[in-house]
Short mmCIF file of C-alpha atoms in Angstrom, two decimals:
data_model
loop_
_atom_site.label_atom_id
_atom_site.label_comp_id
_atom_site.label_asym_id
_atom_site.label_seq_id
_atom_site.Cartn_x
_atom_site.Cartn_y
_atom_site.Cartn_z
CA ALA J 1 29.81 44.15 25.32
CA ALA J 2 31.20 40.76 24.63
CA ALA J 3 27.65 39.24 24.39
CA VAL J 4 26.47 41.99 21.96
CA LEU J 5 29.64 41.43 19.80
CA ALA J 6 28.98 37.69 19.85
CA GLU J 7 25.27 38.14 18.83
CA ARG J 8 26.50 40.17 15.89
CA GLY J 9 29.13 37.53 14.88
CA LEU J 10 32.09 39.98 15.36
CA VAL J 11 34.02 38.01 17.90
CA VAL J 12 37.86 37.51 17.27
CA VAL J 13 39.86 35.42 19.63
CA PRO J 14 43.70 35.88 19.40
CA ALA J 15 44.09 33.22 22.15
CA PHE J 16 41.52 30.70 23.12
CA SER J 17 42.23 31.02 26.84
CA ALA J 18 40.77 34.52 26.63
CA LEU J 19 37.40 32.74 26.20
CA TYR J 20 37.61 30.92 29.73
CA PRO J 21 36.56 33.72 31.87
CA VAL J 22 33.79 34.44 29.37
CA LEU J 23 32.49 30.76 29.25
CA ALA J 24 32.89 30.69 33.04
CA SER J 25 30.61 33.49 33.60
CA ALA J 26 27.40 32.81 35.20
CA THR J 27 25.48 35.04 32.59
CA PRO J 28 23.44 32.77 30.32
CA ARG J 29 23.15 35.42 27.68
CA LEU J 30 27.04 35.24 27.33
CA ASN J 31 27.09 31.51 27.07
CA SER J 32 24.25 31.17 24.63
CA ALA J 33 25.60 33.94 22.34
CA LEU J 34 28.99 32.40 22.14
CA THR J 35 27.54 29.03 21.55
CA ARG J 36 25.46 30.20 18.79
CA LEU J 37 28.40 31.94 17.23
CA VAL J 38 30.44 28.73 17.32
CA LEU J 39 27.53 26.42 15.99
CA ALA J 40 26.47 28.83 13.22
CA GLU J 41 29.82 30.29 12.19
CA PRO J 42 32.63 27.93 13.48
CA ASP J 43 35.30 29.58 11.38
CA HIS J 44 34.92 32.75 13.26
CA VAL J 45 36.78 31.22 16.31
CA ALA J 46 40.20 30.07 15.74
CA TYR J 47 41.44 26.84 17.34
CA ILE J 48 44.83 27.10 18.86
CA SER J 49 46.91 24.67 21.19
CA ASP J 50 45.49 25.79 24.47
CA GLY J 51 41.91 25.60 23.54
CA LEU J 52 41.48 21.88 24.37
CA GLU J 53 42.90 22.22 27.81
CA VAL J 54 40.70 25.43 28.52
CA LEU J 55 37.53 23.57 27.59
CA ALA J 56 38.45 20.58 29.50
CA ARG J 57 39.30 22.52 32.52
CA LEU J 58 35.92 24.42 32.18
CA ALA J 59 33.93 21.16 31.89
CA ALA J 60 35.75 19.88 34.91
CA SER J 61 35.18 22.86 37.07
CA ALA J 62 31.42 22.97 36.07
CA ALA J 63 31.02 19.35 36.97
CA LYS J 64 32.67 19.99 40.34
CA ARG J 65 30.28 23.00 41.10
CA LEU J 66 27.20 20.87 40.06
CA ALA J 67 28.51 18.16 42.58
CA ASP J 68 28.89 20.64 45.36
CA LEU J 69 25.49 21.91 44.80
CA SER J 70 24.06 18.40 44.84
CA VAL J 71 21.71 19.38 41.90
CA PRO J 72 19.62 16.39 40.83
CA HIS J 73 20.08 15.17 37.30
CA ALA J 74 17.90 11.99 37.36
CA THR J 75 15.06 13.40 35.35
CA LEU J 76 14.43 16.08 32.78
CA GLY J 77 11.84 17.89 34.72
CA GLU J 78 14.15 18.13 37.91
CA VAL J 79 16.98 19.63 35.75
CA ALA J 80 14.80 21.98 33.73
CA GLU J 81 13.41 23.18 37.01
CA SER J 82 16.69 23.96 38.56
CA ASP J 83 17.62 27.67 38.37
CA GLU J 84 21.20 26.77 39.40
CA PHE J 85 21.46 24.44 36.36
CA VAL J 86 19.90 26.69 33.84
CA ARG J 87 21.77 29.84 34.91
CA GLY J 88 25.02 28.56 36.16
CA ALA J 89 27.33 25.47 36.08
CA GLY J 90 25.01 23.07 34.13
CA VAL J 91 24.86 25.45 31.08
CA ARG J 92 28.66 25.88 31.28
CA LEU J 93 29.16 22.22 31.41
CA LEU J 94 26.99 21.37 28.41
CA THR J 95 28.34 24.42 26.46
CA ALA J 96 32.02 23.18 26.90
CA LEU J 97 30.99 19.84 25.77
CA LEU J 98 29.20 21.10 22.66
CA LEU J 99 32.41 23.25 21.84
CA ILE J 100 34.58 20.31 22.23
CA ALA J 101 32.57 18.15 19.87
CA ARG J 102 32.57 21.05 17.32
CA PHE J 103 36.40 21.36 17.51
CA ALA J 104 36.84 17.53 17.32
CA ALA J 105 34.95 17.57 14.14
CA SER J 106 37.30 20.06 12.47
CA LEU J 107 40.44 18.02 13.94
CA ALA J 108 39.31 14.74 12.80
CA GLU J 109 42.15 13.97 10.37
CA SER J 110 44.96 15.90 12.17
CA GLY J 111 47.44 14.80 14.94
CA ALA J 112 45.61 17.30 17.42
CA TYR J 113 42.68 14.99 17.52
CA GLU J 114 44.61 12.48 19.75
CA ASP J 115 45.43 15.45 22.02
CA LEU J 116 41.76 16.12 22.39
CA VAL J 117 40.96 12.62 23.37
CA ALA J 118 43.63 12.51 25.78
CA GLN J 119 42.57 15.63 27.36
CA LEU J 120 38.99 14.31 27.73
CA GLN J 121 40.34 11.02 29.29
CA GLN J 122 42.62 12.96 31.62
CA GLN J 123 40.00 15.26 32.87
CA ARG J 124 37.35 12.81 32.79
CA VAL J 125 35.01 15.25 31.00
CA LEU J 126 32.41 12.49 29.59
CA ASP J 127 32.18 10.95 33.03
CA ALA J 128 31.16 14.20 34.60
CA ALA J 129 28.91 15.53 31.73
CA MET J 130 27.14 12.66 30.22
CA PRO J 131 25.02 11.84 33.21
CA TRP J 132 23.59 15.29 32.97
CA ALA J 133 22.87 15.02 29.25
CA CYS J 134 21.37 11.54 29.83
CA GLY J 135 18.94 13.17 32.51
CA LEU J 136 17.97 15.93 30.11
CA LEU J 137 17.02 13.14 27.60
CA GLY J 138 15.22 11.30 30.23
CA LEU J 139 17.56 8.17 29.79
CA ALA J 140 18.27 8.18 33.49
CA GLY J 141 14.65 7.71 34.60
CA GLY J 142 11.41 10.07 34.42
CA ARG J 143 9.76 11.53 31.37
CA LYS J 144 11.81 11.04 28.16
CA PHE J 145 12.68 13.73 25.69
CA ASP J 146 10.84 13.27 22.51
CA ALA J 147 13.56 13.41 19.75
CA ARG J 148 11.25 12.60 16.99
CA LEU J 149 9.96 16.18 17.09
CA TRP J 150 13.38 17.80 16.51
CA GLU J 151 15.74 17.58 13.58
CA VAL J 152 19.01 19.06 15.18
CA THR J 153 20.82 19.34 11.95
CA LYS J 154 18.31 21.59 10.58
CA LEU J 155 17.82 23.75 13.50
CA ASP J 156 18.53 27.54 13.08
CA TRP J 157 21.35 27.76 15.59
CA ALA J 158 21.93 31.56 14.79
CA SER J 159 18.71 32.44 16.61
CA TRP J 160 18.90 29.75 19.32
CA SER J 161 18.95 31.04 22.97
CA TYR J 162 18.95 29.67 26.60
CA GLU J 163 16.74 32.68 27.46
CA ALA J 164 13.21 31.68 28.06
CA GLU J 165 11.71 34.79 26.63
CA HIS J 166 13.50 34.04 23.11
CA SER J 167 13.01 30.23 23.19
CA PRO J 168 10.79 27.30 23.89
CA ALA J 169 10.41 26.11 27.46
CA ALA J 170 13.47 25.63 29.40
CA GLU J 171 13.26 21.90 29.44
CA GLN J 172 12.85 21.82 25.64
CA VAL J 173 15.75 24.04 24.96
CA LEU J 174 18.06 21.85 27.34
CA GLY J 175 16.74 18.75 25.80
CA VAL J 176 17.57 19.91 22.30
CA LEU J 177 20.97 20.88 23.49
CA ALA J 178 21.66 17.46 25.13
CA PHE J 179 20.21 15.80 21.96
CA HIS J 180 22.65 17.82 19.87
CA ILE J 181 25.59 16.88 22.22
CA MET J 182 24.77 13.17 21.86
CA ARG J 183 24.61 13.20 18.04
CA SER J 184 27.84 15.47 17.91
CA LEU J 185 29.83 13.16 20.14
CA ALA J 186 28.68 10.05 18.09
CA ALA J 187 29.93 11.82 15.00
CA SER J 188 33.08 13.51 16.13
CA LEU J 189 34.24 11.52 19.05
CA PRO J 190 32.83 7.97 18.72
CA ALA J 191 35.46 6.12 20.40
CA ALA J 192 35.37 8.44 23.48
CA LEU J 193 31.65 8.03 23.74
CA ARG J 194 31.96 4.27 23.39
CA THR J 195 34.50 4.17 26.10
CA TRP J 196 32.31 6.16 28.41
CA TRP J 197 29.46 4.01 27.70
CA ALA J 198 31.31 0.69 27.92
CA GLY J 199 32.74 1.75 31.31
CA LEU J 200 29.34 2.70 33.03
CA PRO J 201 29.20 0.85 36.47
CA PRO J 202 26.57 -1.93 37.15
CA ALA J 203 24.53 0.62 39.09
CA GLN J 204 23.90 2.64 35.94
CA ARG J 205 23.16 -0.46 33.66
CA ALA J 206 19.70 0.71 33.09
CA MET J 207 20.76 3.95 31.95
CA GLY J 208 23.31 2.48 29.69
CA ALA J 209 20.52 0.17 28.07
CA ALA J 210 18.47 3.42 27.57
CA VAL J 211 21.40 5.39 25.87
CA GLU J 212 21.89 2.32 23.57
CA ARG J 213 18.24 2.33 22.53
CA PHE J 214 18.23 6.16 21.95
CA VAL J 215 21.38 6.06 19.93
CA SER J 216 20.04 3.20 17.83
CA THR J 217 16.78 4.96 17.35
CA HIS J 218 17.73 8.60 16.81
CA VAL J 219 21.45 8.90 16.27
CA SER J 220 23.15 5.89 14.42
CA SER J 221 21.46 6.08 11.13
CA GLU J 222 22.21 9.59 10.72
CA VAL J 223 25.92 9.40 11.64
CA VAL J 224 26.36 6.21 9.47
CA GLY J 225 24.72 7.89 6.68
CA VAL J 226 27.14 10.72 6.77
CA GLU J 227 30.07 8.21 6.90
CA MET J 228 28.75 6.35 3.90
CA ALA J 229 28.19 9.41 1.90
CA ARG J 230 31.84 10.42 2.40
CA ILE J 231 32.88 7.12 0.94
CA ARG J 232 30.51 7.24 -1.99
CA GLU J 233 31.78 10.84 -3.01
CA PRO J 234 35.18 11.11 -1.42
CA ARG J 235 36.54 14.75 -1.08
CA GLU J 236 38.93 15.61 -3.91
CA ASP J 237 41.67 16.49 -1.54
CA GLY J 238 40.91 13.87 1.19
CA VAL J 239 42.89 10.92 2.00
CA LEU J 240 40.54 8.38 0.44
CA ALA J 241 40.68 10.11 -3.03
CA ARG J 242 44.50 10.22 -2.79
CA MET J 243 44.81 6.59 -1.99
CA LEU J 244 42.27 5.45 -4.71
CA GLU J 245 44.23 7.77 -7.20
CA GLU J 246 47.64 6.12 -6.37
CA TYR J 247 46.38 2.60 -6.24
CA ASP J 248 44.03 2.34 -9.21
CA ASP J 249 43.46 -1.43 -8.72
CA ALA J 250 41.36 -0.58 -5.58
CA GLN J 251 37.58 0.29 -5.22
CA VAL J 252 35.63 1.22 -2.09
CA ARG J 253 31.85 0.80 -2.29
CA ALA J 254 29.36 1.87 0.38
CA ALA J 255 26.06 0.43 1.17
CA ALA J 256 23.62 1.30 4.08
CA TRP J 257 25.68 0.04 7.07
CA GLN J 258 28.80 -1.40 5.32
CA ALA J 259 31.74 -0.42 3.26
CA THR J 260 33.37 -2.86 0.97
CA ILE J 261 36.98 -2.61 -0.13
CA LEU J 262 38.02 -4.37 -3.48
CA TYR J 263 41.59 -4.82 -4.81
CA THR J 264 42.24 -6.52 -8.03
CA VAL J 265 45.29 -8.93 -7.99
CA ASP J 266 46.09 -10.46 -11.48
CA ASP J 267 42.92 -12.09 -12.50
CA SER J 268 41.53 -12.37 -8.59
CA GLU J 269 39.95 -9.92 -6.43
CA LEU J 270 40.62 -9.40 -2.92
CA GLU J 271 37.55 -8.26 -0.71
CA LEU J 272 37.19 -6.91 2.57
CA SER J 273 34.00 -5.51 4.40
CA VAL J 274 33.72 -2.82 7.16
CA LYS J 275 30.21 -3.45 8.92
CA LEU J 276 28.83 -0.98 11.24
CA PRO J 277 26.26 -2.11 13.90
CA PRO J 278 22.84 -0.56 14.49
CA ALA J 279 24.15 0.92 17.82
CA TYR J 280 27.26 2.51 16.23
CA PRO J 281 29.40 4.04 17.70
CA LEU J 282 28.41 2.51 21.19
CA LEU J 283 29.35 -0.78 19.50
CA PRO J 284 32.48 -0.73 17.26
CA ALA J 285 32.79 -1.49 13.50
CA SER J 286 33.79 -4.87 12.63
CA PHE J 287 36.08 -6.16 9.75
CA GLU J 288 35.65 -9.28 7.68
CA ALA J 289 37.75 -10.91 5.13
CA VAL J 290 35.34 -12.00 2.37
CA ARG J 291 37.93 -12.99 -0.10
CA ARG J 292 41.72 -13.12 0.85
CA VAL J 293 43.94 -13.86 -2.03
CA ALA J 294 47.74 -13.67 -2.36
CA VAL J 295 48.05 -12.51 1.13
CA SER J 296 49.11 -14.48 4.20
CA GLU J 297 46.86 -14.82 7.31
CA LYS J 298 49.54 -13.03 9.41
CA ARG J 299 49.77 -10.05 7.32
CA TRP J 300 45.87 -9.86 6.89
CA ARG J 301 45.44 -9.79 10.71
CA ALA J 302 48.18 -7.16 10.87
CA TRP J 303 46.08 -4.83 8.52
CA MET J 304 43.02 -5.42 10.60
CA VAL J 305 44.80 -4.60 13.82
CA ALA J 306 46.16 -1.35 12.08
CA ALA J 307 42.52 -0.55 10.90
CA GLN J 308 41.13 -0.92 14.46
CA ALA J 309 43.98 1.26 15.74
CA LYS J 310 43.23 3.89 13.30
CA LEU J 311 39.52 3.78 14.11
CA ALA J 312 40.37 4.57 17.76
CA ARG J 313 42.39 7.46 16.66
CA CYS J 314 40.10 9.02 13.97
CA PRO J 315 36.31 9.00 13.66
CA ARG J 316 36.08 8.87 9.92
CA ILE J 317 35.36 5.61 8.33
CA ASP J 318 36.58 6.81 5.08
CA ALA J 319 40.12 7.46 6.50
CA VAL J 320 40.03 3.75 7.77
CA CYS J 321 39.17 2.51 4.33
CA ALA J 322 41.96 4.72 2.95
CA GLN J 323 44.37 3.16 5.35
CA VAL J 324 43.42 -0.43 4.37
CA VAL J 325 43.76 0.62 0.70
CA GLY J 326 47.08 1.92 1.24
CA ASN J 327 48.40 -0.96 3.15
CA ILE J 328 47.13 -3.38 0.44
CA GLY J 329 48.44 -1.31 -2.48
CA ALA J 330 51.73 -0.71 -0.78
CA HIS J 331 52.20 -4.64 -0.13
CA PHE J 332 51.70 -5.40 -3.66
CA ALA J 333 54.06 -2.50 -4.69
CA GLY J 334 56.83 -4.19 -2.49
CA VAL J 335 56.89 -1.46 0.29
CA GLU J 336 58.15 -2.78 3.59
CA ASP J 337 56.01 -2.47 6.68
CA CYS J 338 56.98 -0.34 9.63
CA ALA J 339 58.64 -2.58 12.20
CA ILE J 340 56.96 -0.92 15.06
CA CYS J 341 53.36 -0.81 13.97
CA TYR J 342 53.47 -3.68 11.40
CA SER J 343 51.63 -1.43 8.75
CA ALA J 344 52.88 0.33 5.74
CA VAL J 345 50.52 3.49 5.96
CA GLY J 346 51.27 5.36 9.15
CA ALA J 347 48.03 5.62 11.44
CA MET J 348 48.71 9.36 12.21
CA ASP J 349 49.88 11.00 8.91
CA ASN J 350 49.25 8.20 6.19
CA SER J 351 52.96 8.32 5.34
CA LEU J 352 55.01 5.20 4.32
CA PRO J 353 58.04 4.06 6.43
CA ASN J 354 61.03 6.42 5.59
CA ARG J 355 63.34 6.15 8.46
CA GLN J 356 65.84 3.41 8.21
CA CYS J 357 68.26 1.98 10.84
CA LYS J 358 71.75 2.15 9.45
CA THR J 359 72.72 -1.13 11.30
CA CYS J 360 69.80 -3.55 10.81
CA LYS J 361 68.26 -1.53 7.88
CA ASN J 362 64.61 -2.03 9.12
CA LYS J 363 62.36 0.97 8.17
CA PHE J 364 60.17 2.82 10.43
CA HIS J 365 57.36 5.63 10.37
CA ARG J 366 58.80 8.83 11.65
CA MET J 367 55.97 9.16 14.02
CA CYS J 368 56.21 5.66 15.26
CA LEU J 369 59.95 6.29 15.96
CA PHE J 370 59.08 9.47 17.76
CA LYS J 371 56.67 7.63 20.01
CA TRP J 372 59.12 4.97 20.70
CA PHE J 373 62.03 7.46 21.68
CA SER J 374 59.54 9.40 23.92
CA THR J 375 58.12 6.43 25.84
CA SER J 376 61.48 4.38 26.05
CA ASN J 377 63.66 7.48 27.00
CA GLN J 378 66.19 5.89 24.58
CA SER J 379 67.62 6.86 21.11
CA THR J 380 68.31 3.22 20.03
CA CYS J 381 66.70 1.12 17.21
CA PRO J 382 63.58 -0.71 18.65
CA LEU J 383 65.02 -3.91 17.03
CA CYS J 384 68.75 -4.23 17.04
CA ARG J 385 69.16 -1.55 20.09
CA ASN J 386 71.98 0.18 18.32
CA LEU J 387 72.05 3.99 18.30
CA PHE J 388 69.68 5.18 15.47
#
């Protein structure tokens, strides 16, 4: 009954935890129906607080099941021919990863995004799932999946299925799924994907090199193109548009693989570039001071550190540019930096420092103070150590 409702797009989930027994089912029809629903109509499934934990738990349990079965994942053919993979834990593992990537995209500018990244790290989801995805793409040896034949962003997900009688050969279906997962992770969880790739052990160095070539050839240009488009045409209610409206001396321009931030100071122009490498996001963005005017080297470095920290918390390049614009504009407007993060614009909510110590008069971001109180188990000022 649940599969039929899902196929008709009529699923309503009052609590995401209710999906766990459904996704954990060994029935491929249920898995494919719910996956198609989320891919084609993501707004039909509401995100609530326990969703991330449920998906991470699902992925971890599926990975353990595969390990217990000793199902090979070295080559595409071996995976596709495995009945256990197609009808059991392998599909659940990749389904969970796909849903995680989908939710990450919708949470990109919210505080819940950090919760998602923390869950992935705690459950070691990518460590468990990515070798299977790489196997399906032929990046761990054997015949390679031909990604040139597929445009995953243009596929009709509403009619997509794991069932062989309604879809291409099993290995093609699973290969397309793995391709979509790789692209989705690169777009919505770039820092998590980079951490997994950089942490591959020496024994998997060949697979790491194959992943880098695949991402450079088939993934990076599209992901970077989307990021640059967001900068060229910022969303009216987005953080970059708000910052550019507030600080009208600033401009942000986008080229093919680079964003340039310009800020007019009297008769001079401050210029900073954000460059994305061909293997982005496996290799991180770099920041370069093209023209530094009326700003000390120390403050400039603090802005760059804040931008790198923002990029680790948020996958959006336009949001990082917005933070840099805000920090530059706030500096020339005389706003004090937060005494914890050394940035005027908060990395989590883009707020200015608005909590002042009554004793030393230093100002802090609300979220920076909350983190300080939580980690130190104290309610004292981080600088003067008097009660806040």
